[in-house]
Amino acid sequence: MPRTMFFMTATTPAAARQREAQPGRTTYRAVFAVREFRVLFAGMLMYVLGFEFEILGLSVLVFAQSRSAFLTALAFSMGFAPQAIGGALFTALADRLPPRLVIGAGLLARAVPGLVIGLWPGLPVPAMLALVAVAATQAPVFTAAISGLLPDVLDGDRYVLGRSVFNLTGAGTQILGLGIGGAVLAAVPVRWLLLAAGGALVIAAGVTRLGLRPRSARAPRGQASGRVRGIVRATMAGNAELLRDRTVRGLLLAQWLPGWFVTGAESLIVPYTGSLGRPASAAGPLLAAMPAGMLIGDLLVGRFCAPATRARLAFPLAAVMGVPLLALVFRPPLPLACLALLACGAGFAYQLGIQQAFLDSLPERRRGQGFGLNTTGTMGGQGLTPAVAGALAGSVGTAAAMAVAGAATVLAALALRGPLAGRIKRSAATL
């Protein structure tokens, strides 16, 4: 379907984007009316589903071979921990290579573990773990390429709603993927789940190749290099340049810190359920409450709030996101605890209010890497804070530790009021 609104090129400066953004509220229907966005959405959907199926299938196979809870947990973490390495070392590729190439390669790389393990399910456990770890290192590059391309596909307020769709896809598909994967495993051997996921990802790579129009790399042509050392050096230098910029740094911290602390609280849900005298199986509703709140919050703020309203809501939503966690110190009944976690998850919609500001703060030649750095920081912090929260819970108790995480969320929002409220001026480095 042809677009009727202004098409934004990769060289459009941030100031021009602000002038061209439409002030009115748009709709999700307008977002999905853009053909290339539908292609990106399909690629992202298949990527997340493939990841969920892969991790579920790998965990089942590893446990069947080893009967070790430790190795099974390690198999689960292999899909996440290596992402911090890939984000820190390789995200410059998102700007140095054409986005269509990076997106297609990312889908194919994600397909490899499922196809290989599905064809040879008797592979030694270390080999399976290594396959998944290598595939995970390119995940930040893939997401950086999609995030960097999105402003070229959607203009004005449609860009913010496009980011909302990706948020909804990530949260919803994690829940849906585990449910579908479990149902499939009840009917067929685990290898078929892995093969189906790998095959679907290969098809998705073909769809993105045909559905996305060719675009050149955003980095200057003379900077393109295929050497690993050059890519690593460029990534580290680019990350340092981004973090030196006061505006970029403030908006990154505004996206990182509240989520880190909330993740620390979320990691304690199962022991918190036990502290209420309930079995671990009763934690299901609590575990689902926070992602459900994220879905609801994004839908309400994304669909029914105008762009200016979203920007004004960013600080108060971030500030109150930790407040429901404070109530958990009183150990309310399970239904009230579910409502508290639901309200906490809904507060994550604050990020919609700063998405346009974050995009406008990034230099064009570092746009993809900026989004990759955001992903890297998010994953790194979410991998660290559960360990800190667990250690704190061992000292003060689970309920108190979750309340401390809530208080830290509120304090982080207060400390970051400037970037959350749009009060930091852009520095000369990004102009």
Short mmCIF file of C-alpha atoms in Angstrom, two decimals:
data_model
loop_
_atom_site.label_atom_id
_atom_site.label_comp_id
_atom_site.label_asym_id
_atom_site.label_seq_id
_atom_site.Cartn_x
_atom_site.Cartn_y
_atom_site.Cartn_z
CA MET A 1 0.00 0.00 0.00
CA PRO A 2 1.53 3.37 -0.96
CA ARG A 3 2.30 5.88 1.77
CA THR A 4 0.56 9.22 1.67
CA MET A 5 2.69 10.91 4.35
CA PHE A 6 6.20 12.34 4.03
CA PHE A 7 8.91 9.70 3.68
CA MET A 8 11.87 10.29 5.99
CA THR A 9 15.30 9.50 4.60
CA ALA A 10 18.26 8.33 6.62
CA THR A 11 19.92 11.70 6.24
CA THR A 12 17.04 13.79 7.61
CA PRO A 13 18.48 15.79 10.54
CA ALA A 14 16.84 15.58 13.96
CA ALA A 15 15.64 19.16 13.91
CA ALA A 16 13.89 18.58 10.60
CA ARG A 17 12.22 15.50 12.02
CA GLN A 18 10.79 17.58 14.84
CA ARG A 19 9.38 20.12 12.38
CA GLU A 20 7.91 17.41 10.16
CA ALA A 21 6.31 15.38 12.98
CA GLN A 22 2.57 15.56 12.86
CA PRO A 23 1.15 17.14 16.04
CA GLY A 24 -2.07 15.16 16.00
CA ARG A 25 -2.73 11.71 17.43
CA THR A 26 -2.42 8.83 14.97
CA THR A 27 -3.72 5.25 15.18
CA TYR A 28 -2.30 1.74 15.06
CA ARG A 29 -4.24 1.25 11.83
CA ALA A 30 -2.23 4.06 10.23
CA VAL A 31 0.97 2.36 11.38
CA PHE A 32 0.04 -1.00 9.88
CA ALA A 33 -1.05 0.70 6.65
CA VAL A 34 2.66 1.11 5.82
CA ARG A 35 3.79 -1.96 3.88
CA GLU A 36 7.41 -1.88 5.02
CA PHE A 37 6.32 -1.66 8.65
CA ARG A 38 4.26 -4.81 8.20
CA VAL A 39 7.40 -6.51 6.91
CA LEU A 40 9.42 -5.30 9.91
CA PHE A 41 6.64 -6.39 12.27
CA ALA A 42 6.55 -9.87 10.73
CA GLY A 43 10.34 -10.15 11.05
CA MET A 44 10.30 -9.04 14.69
CA LEU A 45 7.38 -11.34 15.53
CA MET A 46 9.10 -14.37 14.02
CA TYR A 47 12.38 -13.44 15.70
CA VAL A 48 10.84 -13.32 19.19
CA LEU A 49 8.76 -16.47 18.61
CA GLY A 50 11.80 -18.31 17.27
CA PHE A 51 13.79 -17.25 20.33
CA GLU A 52 11.09 -18.47 22.74
CA PHE A 53 10.74 -21.81 20.92
CA GLU A 54 14.51 -22.24 20.77
CA ILE A 55 15.08 -21.58 24.48
CA LEU A 56 12.13 -23.81 25.48
CA GLY A 57 13.27 -26.67 23.22
CA LEU A 58 16.89 -26.33 24.31
CA SER A 59 15.93 -26.43 27.99
CA VAL A 60 13.90 -29.60 27.45
CA LEU A 61 16.72 -31.32 25.55
CA VAL A 62 19.41 -30.30 28.03
CA PHE A 63 17.38 -31.54 30.99
CA ALA A 64 16.59 -34.81 29.18
CA GLN A 65 20.30 -35.40 28.56
CA SER A 66 21.77 -34.19 31.83
CA ARG A 67 18.98 -34.29 34.42
CA SER A 68 20.77 -31.24 35.83
CA ALA A 69 18.80 -28.21 37.00
CA PHE A 70 21.97 -26.12 36.83
CA LEU A 71 22.67 -26.96 33.17
CA THR A 72 19.02 -26.38 32.32
CA ALA A 73 19.13 -22.94 33.92
CA LEU A 74 22.41 -22.27 32.11
CA ALA A 75 20.73 -23.20 28.83
CA PHE A 76 18.04 -20.61 29.51
CA SER A 77 20.60 -17.90 30.31
CA MET A 78 22.58 -18.60 27.13
CA GLY A 79 19.91 -16.76 25.16
CA PHE A 80 20.37 -13.58 27.21
CA ALA A 81 23.83 -13.13 28.74
CA PRO A 82 25.83 -13.13 25.45
CA GLN A 83 23.65 -10.27 24.18
CA ALA A 84 25.59 -7.87 26.40
CA ILE A 85 28.83 -8.94 24.68
CA GLY A 86 27.36 -8.50 21.21
CA GLY A 87 25.93 -5.13 22.11
CA ALA A 88 29.20 -3.86 23.53
CA LEU A 89 31.37 -5.02 20.63
CA PHE A 90 29.43 -5.35 17.37
CA THR A 91 26.52 -2.88 17.13
CA ALA A 92 28.50 -0.58 14.83
CA LEU A 93 27.51 -3.08 12.12
CA ALA A 94 23.95 -1.73 12.30
CA ASP A 95 25.17 1.56 10.79
CA ARG A 96 28.09 0.28 8.70
CA LEU A 97 26.06 -2.22 6.65
CA PRO A 98 22.77 -1.82 4.74
CA PRO A 99 19.86 -2.39 7.14
CA ARG A 100 18.13 -4.96 4.92
CA LEU A 101 21.28 -7.09 4.94
CA VAL A 102 21.69 -6.88 8.73
CA ILE A 103 18.03 -7.74 9.40
CA GLY A 104 18.05 -10.73 7.04
CA ALA A 105 21.35 -12.00 8.44
CA GLY A 106 20.02 -11.66 11.99
CA LEU A 107 16.98 -13.81 11.18
CA LEU A 108 19.16 -16.44 9.53
CA ALA A 109 21.59 -16.46 12.47
CA ARG A 110 18.70 -16.98 14.89
CA ALA A 111 17.48 -19.90 12.72
CA VAL A 112 20.79 -21.81 12.88
CA PRO A 113 20.56 -23.25 16.45
CA GLY A 114 17.00 -24.50 15.94
CA LEU A 115 17.81 -26.14 12.61
CA VAL A 116 21.09 -27.71 13.73
CA ILE A 117 19.84 -28.96 17.10
CA GLY A 118 16.55 -30.10 15.53
CA LEU A 119 18.42 -32.15 12.92
CA TRP A 120 20.90 -33.53 15.49
CA PRO A 121 19.11 -33.54 18.87
CA GLY A 122 21.81 -35.81 20.30
CA LEU A 123 24.46 -33.09 20.15
CA PRO A 124 26.54 -32.78 23.35
CA VAL A 125 25.17 -30.18 25.74
CA PRO A 126 28.24 -27.88 25.45
CA ALA A 127 27.82 -27.80 21.67
CA MET A 128 24.14 -26.85 21.97
CA LEU A 129 24.91 -24.13 24.48
CA ALA A 130 27.69 -22.74 22.27
CA LEU A 131 25.36 -22.56 19.25
CA VAL A 132 22.75 -20.60 21.17
CA ALA A 133 25.36 -18.30 22.75
CA VAL A 134 26.88 -17.39 19.38
CA ALA A 135 23.43 -16.67 17.91
CA ALA A 136 22.57 -14.51 20.93
CA THR A 137 25.59 -12.22 20.43
CA GLN A 138 24.09 -10.85 17.22
CA ALA A 139 20.68 -10.08 18.78
CA PRO A 140 21.57 -6.45 19.67
CA VAL A 141 22.82 -5.88 16.12
CA PHE A 142 19.53 -7.17 14.71
CA THR A 143 17.38 -5.05 17.03
CA ALA A 144 19.61 -2.02 16.42
CA ALA A 145 19.14 -2.41 12.65
CA ILE A 146 15.34 -2.65 12.97
CA SER A 147 15.16 0.27 15.41
CA GLY A 148 17.44 2.37 13.25
CA LEU A 149 15.36 1.65 10.14
CA LEU A 150 12.00 2.32 11.78
CA PRO A 151 12.22 6.16 11.56
CA ASP A 152 12.83 5.81 7.81
CA VAL A 153 9.68 3.73 7.48
CA LEU A 154 7.37 5.67 9.82
CA ASP A 155 7.28 9.44 10.18
CA GLY A 156 5.85 11.74 12.83
CA ASP A 157 3.73 10.19 15.55
CA ARG A 158 3.50 6.94 13.62
CA TYR A 159 7.11 6.31 14.65
CA VAL A 160 6.21 6.40 18.37
CA LEU A 161 3.26 4.06 17.83
CA GLY A 162 5.53 1.78 15.81
CA ARG A 163 7.82 1.56 18.84
CA SER A 164 4.73 0.80 20.93
CA VAL A 165 3.84 -2.06 18.59
CA PHE A 166 7.32 -3.51 19.04
CA ASN A 167 6.96 -3.23 22.83
CA LEU A 168 3.59 -4.97 22.69
CA THR A 169 5.02 -7.63 20.39
CA GLY A 170 7.89 -8.34 22.75
CA ALA A 171 5.72 -8.62 25.88
CA GLY A 172 2.81 -10.44 24.26
CA THR A 173 4.90 -12.88 22.25
CA GLN A 174 6.89 -13.94 25.29
CA ILE A 175 3.66 -15.07 26.95
CA LEU A 176 2.11 -16.46 23.77
CA GLY A 177 5.31 -18.18 22.62
CA LEU A 178 5.73 -20.20 25.80
CA GLY A 179 2.07 -21.23 25.68
CA ILE A 180 2.21 -22.30 22.03
CA GLY A 181 5.54 -24.02 22.52
CA GLY A 182 4.21 -26.01 25.46
CA ALA A 183 1.16 -27.08 23.46
CA VAL A 184 3.35 -28.15 20.53
CA LEU A 185 5.63 -30.17 22.81
CA ALA A 186 2.59 -32.00 24.17
CA ALA A 187 1.85 -33.26 20.65
CA VAL A 188 5.22 -33.72 18.88
CA PRO A 189 8.87 -34.38 19.81
CA VAL A 190 10.94 -31.35 20.78
CA ARG A 191 13.08 -31.55 17.61
CA TRP A 192 10.05 -30.66 15.48
CA LEU A 193 9.44 -27.52 17.52
CA LEU A 194 13.04 -26.46 16.89
CA LEU A 195 12.89 -27.30 13.19
CA ALA A 196 9.62 -25.42 12.77
CA ALA A 197 11.07 -22.34 14.49
CA GLY A 198 14.23 -22.45 12.38
CA GLY A 199 12.30 -22.94 9.14
CA ALA A 200 9.92 -20.08 9.93
CA LEU A 201 12.89 -17.78 10.60
CA VAL A 202 14.40 -18.68 7.22
CA ILE A 203 11.10 -17.79 5.57
CA ALA A 204 11.00 -14.52 7.53
CA ALA A 205 14.49 -13.68 6.24
CA GLY A 206 13.23 -14.19 2.69
CA VAL A 207 10.20 -11.98 3.36
CA THR A 208 12.36 -9.12 4.68
CA ARG A 209 14.69 -9.47 1.71
CA LEU A 210 11.79 -9.09 -0.71
CA GLY A 211 9.65 -6.69 1.33
CA LEU A 212 12.21 -4.06 2.38
CA ARG A 213 13.61 -1.73 -0.22
CA PRO A 214 17.42 -1.46 -0.47
CA ARG A 215 19.03 1.35 1.50
CA SER A 216 22.66 2.27 1.88
CA ALA A 217 24.53 2.15 5.18
CA ARG A 218 24.25 5.23 7.40
CA ALA A 219 27.96 5.35 8.26
CA PRO A 220 30.25 7.18 5.81
CA ARG A 221 31.31 4.92 2.98
CA GLY A 222 34.97 5.17 3.84
CA GLN A 223 34.33 3.73 7.32
CA ALA A 224 32.95 0.41 6.13
CA SER A 225 35.19 -2.44 7.18
CA GLY A 226 34.70 -6.16 7.47
CA ARG A 227 37.55 -6.76 9.91
CA VAL A 228 36.42 -7.86 13.35
CA ARG A 229 39.00 -5.66 15.07
CA GLY A 230 37.80 -2.62 13.15
CA ILE A 231 34.16 -3.30 14.02
CA VAL A 232 34.96 -3.78 17.70
CA ARG A 233 37.03 -0.59 17.80
CA ALA A 234 34.32 1.37 16.00
CA THR A 235 31.61 0.04 18.33
CA MET A 236 33.52 0.95 21.47
CA ALA A 237 34.39 4.40 20.14
CA GLY A 238 30.79 5.00 19.06
CA ASN A 239 29.41 3.92 22.45
CA ALA A 240 31.86 6.26 24.19
CA GLU A 241 30.84 9.14 21.92
CA LEU A 242 27.16 8.54 22.63
CA LEU A 243 27.66 8.31 26.38
CA ARG A 244 29.66 11.55 26.43
CA ASP A 245 26.65 13.41 25.08
CA ARG A 246 24.63 14.71 28.04
CA THR A 247 21.27 14.41 26.32
CA VAL A 248 21.82 10.90 25.01
CA ARG A 249 23.23 9.75 28.34
CA GLY A 250 20.30 11.17 30.29
CA LEU A 251 17.71 9.56 28.01
CA LEU A 252 19.54 6.21 28.12
CA LEU A 253 19.57 6.28 31.92
CA ALA A 254 15.89 7.25 31.91
CA GLN A 255 15.14 4.11 29.90
CA TRP A 256 17.49 1.88 31.89
CA LEU A 257 17.32 2.59 35.62
CA PRO A 258 13.57 2.30 36.39
CA GLY A 259 13.37 -0.93 34.38
CA TRP A 260 16.44 -2.38 36.09
CA PHE A 261 14.99 -1.91 39.56
CA VAL A 262 11.57 -3.24 38.58
CA THR A 263 13.23 -6.32 37.06
CA GLY A 264 14.99 -6.91 40.37
CA ALA A 265 11.62 -6.95 42.10
CA GLU A 266 10.12 -9.17 39.41
CA SER A 267 12.85 -11.77 39.93
CA LEU A 268 11.64 -12.23 43.53
CA ILE A 269 8.03 -13.06 42.68
CA VAL A 270 8.37 -16.83 43.20
CA PRO A 271 10.05 -16.56 46.64
CA TYR A 272 7.59 -13.79 47.54
CA THR A 273 4.73 -16.21 46.84
CA GLY A 274 6.43 -18.71 49.14
CA SER A 275 6.72 -16.06 51.86
CA LEU A 276 2.92 -15.78 51.75
CA GLY A 277 2.67 -19.48 52.58
CA ARG A 278 1.58 -20.40 49.07
CA PRO A 279 3.14 -23.08 46.82
CA ALA A 280 5.42 -22.05 43.97
CA SER A 281 2.71 -23.01 41.45
CA ALA A 282 0.60 -20.12 42.80
CA ALA A 283 3.15 -17.64 41.40
CA GLY A 284 1.70 -17.96 37.88
CA PRO A 285 -0.80 -15.07 38.16
CA LEU A 286 1.84 -12.84 39.76
CA LEU A 287 4.36 -13.63 37.03
CA ALA A 288 1.78 -12.81 34.34
CA ALA A 289 0.55 -9.61 36.02
CA MET A 290 3.51 -7.39 35.16
CA PRO A 291 3.71 -8.18 31.40
CA ALA A 292 -0.08 -7.90 31.26
CA GLY A 293 0.19 -4.43 32.80
CA MET A 294 2.80 -3.49 30.22
CA LEU A 295 0.42 -4.50 27.43
CA ILE A 296 -2.44 -2.49 28.92
CA GLY A 297 -0.32 0.58 29.61
CA ASP A 298 1.17 0.68 26.12
CA LEU A 299 -2.23 0.25 24.49
CA LEU A 300 -3.88 3.00 26.53
CA VAL A 301 -1.07 5.55 26.34
CA GLY A 302 -0.16 4.74 22.75
CA ARG A 303 -3.69 4.75 21.36
CA PHE A 304 -5.55 7.34 23.39
CA CYS A 305 -2.92 9.96 24.26
CA ALA A 306 -1.70 12.69 21.91
CA PRO A 307 2.08 13.05 21.45
CA ALA A 308 2.32 16.05 23.78
CA THR A 309 0.32 14.21 26.44
CA ARG A 310 2.64 11.20 26.25
CA ALA A 311 5.63 13.49 26.74
CA ARG A 312 4.00 15.10 29.79
CA LEU A 313 3.13 11.68 31.25
CA ALA A 314 6.66 10.30 30.98
CA PHE A 315 7.91 11.62 34.33
CA PRO A 316 4.81 10.94 36.46
CA LEU A 317 4.39 7.42 35.03
CA ALA A 318 8.05 6.60 35.71
CA ALA A 319 7.84 8.06 39.21
CA VAL A 320 4.71 6.19 40.26
CA MET A 321 5.80 2.91 38.65
CA GLY A 322 7.63 1.90 41.79
CA VAL A 323 4.89 2.95 44.23
CA PRO A 324 2.79 -0.27 43.95
CA LEU A 325 5.87 -2.29 44.90
CA LEU A 326 6.03 -0.43 48.22
CA ALA A 327 2.72 -2.01 49.22
CA LEU A 328 4.19 -5.52 48.96
CA VAL A 329 6.10 -5.01 52.21
CA PHE A 330 2.71 -5.44 53.96
CA ARG A 331 2.21 -8.85 52.24
CA PRO A 332 -1.25 -8.21 50.85
CA PRO A 333 -3.44 -11.12 49.68
CA LEU A 334 -2.55 -12.64 46.31
CA PRO A 335 -5.25 -10.76 44.32
CA LEU A 336 -4.08 -7.40 45.70
CA ALA A 337 -0.46 -8.30 45.00
CA CYS A 338 -1.49 -9.09 41.40
CA LEU A 339 -3.10 -5.66 41.09
CA ALA A 340 0.05 -4.01 42.45
CA LEU A 341 2.24 -5.77 39.88
CA LEU A 342 -0.28 -5.00 37.13
CA ALA A 343 -0.14 -1.28 38.00
CA CYS A 344 3.65 -1.40 38.15
CA GLY A 345 3.82 -2.96 34.67
CA ALA A 346 1.45 -0.35 33.26
CA GLY A 347 3.90 2.35 34.31
CA PHE A 348 6.37 1.13 31.69
CA ALA A 349 4.32 3.11 29.17
CA TYR A 350 6.39 6.12 30.33
CA GLN A 351 8.95 5.11 27.72
CA LEU A 352 6.58 6.05 24.90
CA GLY A 353 6.84 9.66 26.04
CA ILE A 354 10.61 9.84 25.49
CA GLN A 355 10.99 7.76 22.32
CA GLN A 356 10.87 10.74 19.95
CA ALA A 357 13.26 12.70 22.14
CA PHE A 358 15.70 9.80 22.18
CA LEU A 359 15.54 9.44 18.40
CA ASP A 360 16.14 13.17 17.94
CA SER A 361 19.13 13.10 20.30
CA LEU A 362 21.04 10.54 18.23
CA PRO A 363 23.48 11.56 15.48
CA GLU A 364 22.30 10.16 12.14
CA ARG A 365 25.50 8.19 11.60
CA ARG A 366 25.12 6.56 15.05
CA ARG A 367 21.36 6.02 15.03
CA GLY A 368 21.43 2.22 14.83
CA GLN A 369 24.26 1.98 17.34
CA GLY A 370 22.37 4.26 19.72
CA PHE A 371 19.44 1.88 19.77
CA GLY A 372 21.86 -1.03 20.12
CA LEU A 373 23.49 0.63 23.11
CA ASN A 374 20.04 1.07 24.65
CA THR A 375 19.33 -2.65 24.21
CA THR A 376 22.74 -3.59 25.60
CA GLY A 377 22.26 -1.49 28.72
CA THR A 378 18.76 -2.84 29.22
CA MET A 379 19.85 -6.47 28.96
CA GLY A 380 22.99 -5.94 31.05
CA GLY A 381 21.13 -4.26 33.89
CA GLN A 382 18.31 -6.77 33.83
CA GLY A 383 20.90 -9.52 34.13
CA LEU A 384 22.60 -7.87 37.12
CA THR A 385 19.79 -6.52 39.30
CA PRO A 386 18.13 -9.90 40.02
CA ALA A 387 21.36 -11.09 41.67
CA VAL A 388 21.52 -7.90 43.75
CA ALA A 389 17.83 -8.20 44.66
CA GLY A 390 18.30 -11.84 45.64
CA ALA A 391 21.23 -10.99 47.90
CA LEU A 392 19.19 -8.20 49.51
CA ALA A 393 16.25 -10.54 50.03
CA GLY A 394 18.53 -12.92 51.90
CA SER A 395 19.27 -10.13 54.37
CA VAL A 396 16.00 -8.26 54.82
CA GLY A 397 13.38 -10.67 53.46
CA THR A 398 11.70 -10.95 50.08
CA ALA A 399 8.82 -8.52 50.68
CA ALA A 400 11.16 -5.84 52.04
CA ALA A 401 13.57 -6.31 49.13
CA MET A 402 10.76 -5.83 46.61
CA ALA A 403 9.70 -2.66 48.43
CA VAL A 404 13.31 -1.39 48.34
CA ALA A 405 13.33 -1.98 44.59
CA GLY A 406 10.13 0.05 44.36
CA ALA A 407 11.67 2.91 46.35
CA ALA A 408 14.78 2.80 44.14
CA THR A 409 12.54 3.08 41.07
CA VAL A 410 10.87 6.20 42.46
CA LEU A 411 14.20 7.78 43.41
CA ALA A 412 15.67 7.01 39.98
CA ALA A 413 12.74 8.74 38.28
CA LEU A 414 13.14 11.78 40.54
CA ALA A 415 16.87 11.94 39.81
CA LEU A 416 16.16 11.72 36.08
CA ARG A 417 13.34 14.24 36.03
CA GLY A 418 15.24 16.42 33.54
CA PRO A 419 15.44 13.91 30.66
CA LEU A 420 12.04 12.42 31.51
CA ALA A 421 10.42 15.85 31.35
CA GLY A 422 12.40 16.95 28.29
CA ARG A 423 14.39 19.60 30.15
CA ILE A 424 17.88 18.68 28.90
CA LYS A 425 19.09 20.72 25.96
CA ARG A 426 20.90 18.97 23.17
CA SER A 427 24.65 19.41 23.23
CA ALA A 428 26.71 20.55 20.29
CA ALA A 429 27.99 17.00 19.75
CA THR A 430 24.68 15.90 18.26
CA LEU A 431 23.97 18.94 16.11
#
